[in-house]
Amino acid sequence: MSGFWRELFHPRDAHGSEQTLLLCTYILGLTPFRLRGEAGARHYQLSKIGYLNALIQLSFFSYCFLTALIQQQSIVGYFFKSEISQVGESLQKFIGMTGMSILFLCSTIRVRLLIHLCNLISRIDGHLLDVGVVFNYPAIMRLRHSQLFLMSTVQLAYLISSTWMLLRNDVRPSYPAAVAFYVPLIFLLSTVILFGAFLHRLWQHLEALNKVLKNLSHQWDSHSLKGVVQKQRSLQCLDSFSMYTIVTKDPAEIIQESMEIHHLICEAAATANKYFTYQLLTIISIAFLIIVFDAYYVLETLLGKSKRESKFKTVEFVTFFSCQMILYLIAIISIVEGSNRAIKKSEKTGGIVHSLMNKTKSPEVKEKLQQFSMQLLHLKINFTAAGLFNIDRTLYFTISGALTTYLIILLQFTSNSPHNSNGNYYSCCETFNNITNHTN
């Protein structure tokens, strides 16, 4: 048991550094496999209990979603009731149920892709060790613990504060409605953290690879390659997660190793994209839909477009929906920024390789660099949502444009609704009568 706790906080390999995160997602039913074996001989094993857990979770959430949909119960209905809000509630429940089904189905059907991705990360670490890069696995695990703690704290704070707000106004939501409203966010953010964890490792690998190549360039700049080879190995800190040491290898060997590492990194990125592609499409779609309707509810209240009959104060109403909107916005930003950072780091490698080609005098090294350049031309890192759109910063512009369009349509629909039209008609008639009486 002492070995388990020691390994839990002081992992010695790539598999061990992710075991806490994978354990949490295993409990949620998102990763139905377990890590087996000791450090150095670890392997992942599919778990029947994990599959059963995923099936039970999916059945439970489907029951809650369907019950809330049939009984027309929702958390939003306690705050605000209108034709648009009822349509929004139904859409959110339907897409929420569909989204949860996609998350669980992809997690169980494509689980071997995720295991392959974990093994690729470990293989890349091994290749980087051959060129002098050592990763600080305890620091990586501490980062995962911090991310899980932050996610749990934020969601717990949101749940407690919103529940207190409901109870304070004598509102007691039904259990299916509460599950349908609060629980999907837990699974969505857990998937985002899992995706971000693999992106983080890809950032580290690309950063380490670029550092190895830059070190060759610095050696050739100082014309001290032979002297460096004879020096003792000296550690240099790449970042808080890794260390680098100069290795006594021929430059052609280092470039060959770098080519293999880059190929494995691109394979890992392609595997991550293939595994997460439908989950990312689901998360972004659900988040966008909820952001649209939450922004509409908030703007309609602040602009006074319609009279709201509710027990809740305007401040409580706006705070509740703004917090939910921010949480889903964080999910989109985390996905986009993580993907964009990996893409940008991969683009730096080409410049370093061509800089080395201009500096080298060795025909053998130049030939290797030309091969590396061709590999960089054909192997690129990119992330898409089921091939429908690229996941990079251009997505911000797309979402902003679509959000603005839908908000204008919804607000115009509210302004032209019969209730508001009648109100405007009577207001105009009253003003006209006052003017007539004053004239008389």
Short mmCIF file of N, CA, C and O in Angstrom, two decimals, residues 13-68:
data_model
loop_
_atom_site.label_atom_id
_atom_site.label_comp_id
_atom_site.label_asym_id
_atom_site.label_seq_id
_atom_site.Cartn_x
_atom_site.Cartn_y
_atom_site.Cartn_z
N ASP A 13 7.25 7.42 -14.49
CA ASP A 13 7.14 7.33 -15.95
C ASP A 13 5.90 8.09 -16.41
O ASP A 13 5.14 8.63 -15.61
N ALA A 14 5.72 8.11 -17.75
CA ALA A 14 4.61 8.87 -18.33
C ALA A 14 3.27 8.30 -17.92
O ALA A 14 2.32 9.05 -17.67
N HIS A 15 3.16 6.98 -17.84
CA HIS A 15 1.90 6.36 -17.46
C HIS A 15 1.52 6.74 -16.02
O HIS A 15 0.36 7.05 -15.73
N GLY A 16 2.50 6.72 -15.14
CA GLY A 16 2.22 7.03 -13.74
C GLY A 16 1.80 8.47 -13.51
O GLY A 16 0.99 8.76 -12.63
N SER A 17 2.31 9.41 -14.34
CA SER A 17 1.98 10.82 -14.15
C SER A 17 0.53 11.14 -14.47
O SER A 17 0.01 12.17 -14.04
N GLU A 18 -0.13 10.27 -15.25
CA GLU A 18 -1.52 10.51 -15.64
C GLU A 18 -2.50 9.62 -14.89
O GLU A 18 -3.70 9.65 -15.18
N GLN A 19 -2.03 8.81 -13.93
CA GLN A 19 -2.91 7.81 -13.33
C GLN A 19 -4.04 8.43 -12.51
O GLN A 19 -5.16 7.88 -12.49
N THR A 20 -3.82 9.56 -11.85
CA THR A 20 -4.89 10.20 -11.09
C THR A 20 -6.01 10.68 -12.01
O THR A 20 -7.20 10.47 -11.74
N LEU A 21 -5.63 11.33 -13.10
CA LEU A 21 -6.62 11.82 -14.06
C LEU A 21 -7.39 10.66 -14.67
O LEU A 21 -8.63 10.72 -14.78
N LEU A 22 -6.68 9.60 -15.06
CA LEU A 22 -7.35 8.45 -15.66
C LEU A 22 -8.23 7.72 -14.65
O LEU A 22 -9.25 7.14 -15.02
N LEU A 23 -7.85 7.77 -13.38
CA LEU A 23 -8.69 7.15 -12.35
C LEU A 23 -10.01 7.92 -12.20
O LEU A 23 -11.08 7.32 -12.08
N CYS A 24 -9.92 9.25 -12.22
CA CYS A 24 -11.14 10.08 -12.10
C CYS A 24 -12.07 9.86 -13.29
O CYS A 24 -13.28 9.71 -13.12
N THR A 25 -11.49 9.83 -14.50
CA THR A 25 -12.33 9.60 -15.68
C THR A 25 -12.84 8.17 -15.72
O THR A 25 -13.91 7.91 -16.29
N TYR A 26 -12.10 7.23 -15.13
CA TYR A 26 -12.58 5.84 -15.03
C TYR A 26 -13.81 5.77 -14.14
O TYR A 26 -14.80 5.09 -14.46
N ILE A 27 -13.79 6.50 -13.03
CA ILE A 27 -14.94 6.53 -12.12
C ILE A 27 -16.15 7.14 -12.81
O ILE A 27 -17.30 6.70 -12.61
N LEU A 28 -15.92 8.14 -13.66
CA LEU A 28 -17.01 8.77 -14.40
C LEU A 28 -17.50 7.93 -15.57
O LEU A 28 -18.51 8.26 -16.19
N GLY A 29 -16.77 6.86 -15.89
CA GLY A 29 -17.17 5.99 -17.00
C GLY A 29 -16.64 6.42 -18.35
O GLY A 29 -17.08 5.88 -19.38
N LEU A 30 -15.67 7.35 -18.38
CA LEU A 30 -15.16 7.87 -19.64
C LEU A 30 -13.94 7.11 -20.16
O LEU A 30 -13.64 7.18 -21.35
N THR A 31 -13.22 6.42 -19.27
CA THR A 31 -12.04 5.65 -19.68
C THR A 31 -12.12 4.26 -19.06
O THR A 31 -11.60 4.04 -17.96
N PRO A 32 -12.77 3.32 -19.73
CA PRO A 32 -12.97 1.98 -19.15
C PRO A 32 -11.75 1.08 -19.23
O PRO A 32 -11.78 0.00 -19.81
N PHE A 33 -10.62 1.53 -18.70
CA PHE A 33 -9.42 0.70 -18.63
C PHE A 33 -8.60 1.12 -17.40
O PHE A 33 -8.78 2.23 -16.89
N ARG A 34 -7.72 0.23 -16.97
CA ARG A 34 -6.92 0.48 -15.78
C ARG A 34 -5.44 0.28 -16.10
O ARG A 34 -5.08 -0.50 -16.98
N LEU A 35 -4.60 0.98 -15.34
CA LEU A 35 -3.15 0.86 -15.47
C LEU A 35 -2.67 -0.29 -14.59
O LEU A 35 -2.95 -0.33 -13.40
N ARG A 36 -1.92 -1.21 -15.19
CA ARG A 36 -1.41 -2.38 -14.47
C ARG A 36 0.11 -2.43 -14.56
O ARG A 36 0.71 -1.87 -15.47
N GLY A 37 0.72 -3.15 -13.59
CA GLY A 37 2.16 -3.38 -13.62
C GLY A 37 2.95 -2.32 -12.87
O GLY A 37 2.42 -1.29 -12.44
N GLU A 38 4.25 -2.59 -12.74
CA GLU A 38 5.16 -1.68 -12.07
C GLU A 38 5.77 -0.70 -13.06
O GLU A 38 5.68 -0.89 -14.28
N ALA A 39 6.42 0.32 -12.52
CA ALA A 39 7.08 1.32 -13.37
C ALA A 39 8.12 0.65 -14.25
O ALA A 39 8.93 -0.15 -13.79
N GLY A 40 8.10 0.99 -15.53
CA GLY A 40 9.02 0.39 -16.49
C GLY A 40 8.40 -0.76 -17.25
O GLY A 40 8.91 -1.15 -18.31
N ALA A 41 7.35 -1.35 -16.71
CA ALA A 41 6.68 -2.47 -17.39
C ALA A 41 5.17 -2.31 -17.28
O ALA A 41 4.43 -3.27 -17.05
N ARG A 42 4.69 -1.09 -17.43
CA ARG A 42 3.27 -0.81 -17.28
C ARG A 42 2.51 -1.11 -18.57
O ARG A 42 3.07 -1.04 -19.67
N HIS A 43 1.25 -1.40 -18.42
CA HIS A 43 0.37 -1.61 -19.57
C HIS A 43 -1.06 -1.30 -19.14
O HIS A 43 -1.39 -1.36 -17.96
N TYR A 44 -1.89 -0.98 -20.13
CA TYR A 44 -3.30 -0.69 -19.87
C TYR A 44 -4.13 -1.92 -20.20
O TYR A 44 -3.90 -2.60 -21.20
N GLN A 45 -5.09 -2.16 -19.34
CA GLN A 45 -5.95 -3.33 -19.49
C GLN A 45 -7.41 -2.90 -19.47
O GLN A 45 -7.85 -2.17 -18.58
N LEU A 46 -8.16 -3.35 -20.50
CA LEU A 46 -9.58 -3.03 -20.55
C LEU A 46 -10.30 -3.65 -19.36
O LEU A 46 -9.97 -4.76 -18.92
N SER A 47 -11.30 -2.93 -18.84
CA SER A 47 -11.99 -3.36 -17.63
C SER A 47 -13.47 -3.59 -17.92
O SER A 47 -14.15 -2.68 -18.44
N LYS A 48 -13.95 -4.77 -17.60
CA LYS A 48 -15.38 -5.06 -17.74
C LYS A 48 -16.20 -4.19 -16.80
O LYS A 48 -17.31 -3.75 -17.14
N ILE A 49 -15.64 -3.95 -15.61
CA ILE A 49 -16.33 -3.07 -14.65
C ILE A 49 -16.44 -1.66 -15.22
O ILE A 49 -17.45 -0.97 -15.03
N GLY A 50 -15.40 -1.23 -15.92
CA GLY A 50 -15.43 0.10 -16.54
C GLY A 50 -16.51 0.22 -17.58
O GLY A 50 -17.22 1.23 -17.65
N TYR A 51 -16.68 -0.81 -18.42
CA TYR A 51 -17.75 -0.81 -19.41
C TYR A 51 -19.12 -0.82 -18.75
O TYR A 51 -20.05 -0.13 -19.18
N LEU A 52 -19.24 -1.63 -17.70
CA LEU A 52 -20.52 -1.69 -16.97
C LEU A 52 -20.84 -0.35 -16.33
O LEU A 52 -21.99 0.12 -16.35
N ASN A 53 -19.83 0.30 -15.77
CA ASN A 53 -20.00 1.62 -15.16
C ASN A 53 -20.49 2.63 -16.20
O ASN A 53 -21.40 3.42 -15.94
N ALA A 54 -19.88 2.60 -17.41
CA ALA A 54 -20.29 3.52 -18.47
C ALA A 54 -21.74 3.27 -18.88
O ALA A 54 -22.50 4.22 -19.10
N LEU A 55 -22.13 2.00 -18.96
CA LEU A 55 -23.51 1.66 -19.34
C LEU A 55 -24.50 2.13 -18.28
O LEU A 55 -25.56 2.69 -18.62
N ILE A 56 -24.17 1.93 -17.01
CA ILE A 56 -25.06 2.37 -15.92
C ILE A 56 -25.20 3.89 -15.92
O ILE A 56 -26.31 4.42 -15.77
N GLN A 57 -24.07 4.59 -16.08
CA GLN A 57 -24.11 6.05 -16.08
C GLN A 57 -24.96 6.56 -17.24
O GLN A 57 -25.79 7.48 -17.07
N LEU A 58 -24.77 5.98 -18.43
CA LEU A 58 -25.53 6.43 -19.60
C LEU A 58 -27.02 6.15 -19.41
O LEU A 58 -27.86 7.01 -19.74
N SER A 59 -27.37 4.99 -18.87
CA SER A 59 -28.78 4.65 -18.63
C SER A 59 -29.41 5.60 -17.61
O SER A 59 -30.54 6.07 -17.79
N PHE A 60 -28.67 5.90 -16.57
CA PHE A 60 -29.17 6.80 -15.53
C PHE A 60 -29.43 8.20 -16.07
O PHE A 60 -30.49 8.79 -15.84
N PHE A 61 -28.47 8.74 -16.84
CA PHE A 61 -28.64 10.09 -17.38
C PHE A 61 -29.72 10.13 -18.43
O PHE A 61 -30.46 11.12 -18.51
N SER A 62 -29.85 9.09 -19.23
CA SER A 62 -30.92 9.04 -20.22
C SER A 62 -32.29 9.07 -19.53
O SER A 62 -33.20 9.77 -19.98
N TYR A 63 -32.41 8.33 -18.43
CA TYR A 63 -33.66 8.33 -17.67
C TYR A 63 -33.97 9.73 -17.14
O TYR A 63 -35.11 10.22 -17.25
N CYS A 64 -32.96 10.40 -16.57
CA CYS A 64 -33.18 11.74 -16.01
C CYS A 64 -33.54 12.74 -17.09
O CYS A 64 -34.46 13.56 -16.92
N PHE A 65 -32.84 12.69 -18.23
CA PHE A 65 -33.13 13.61 -19.33
C PHE A 65 -34.55 13.39 -19.86
O PHE A 65 -35.30 14.35 -20.06
N LEU A 66 -34.90 12.14 -20.10
CA LEU A 66 -36.23 11.84 -20.65
C LEU A 66 -37.33 12.20 -19.67
O LEU A 66 -38.37 12.75 -20.06
N THR A 67 -37.12 11.92 -18.38
CA THR A 67 -38.12 12.27 -17.36
C THR A 67 -38.34 13.78 -17.30
O THR A 67 -39.48 14.26 -17.27
N ALA A 68 -37.23 14.52 -17.29
CA ALA A 68 -37.34 15.98 -17.25
C ALA A 68 -37.99 16.53 -18.51
O ALA A 68 -38.77 17.49 -18.45
#
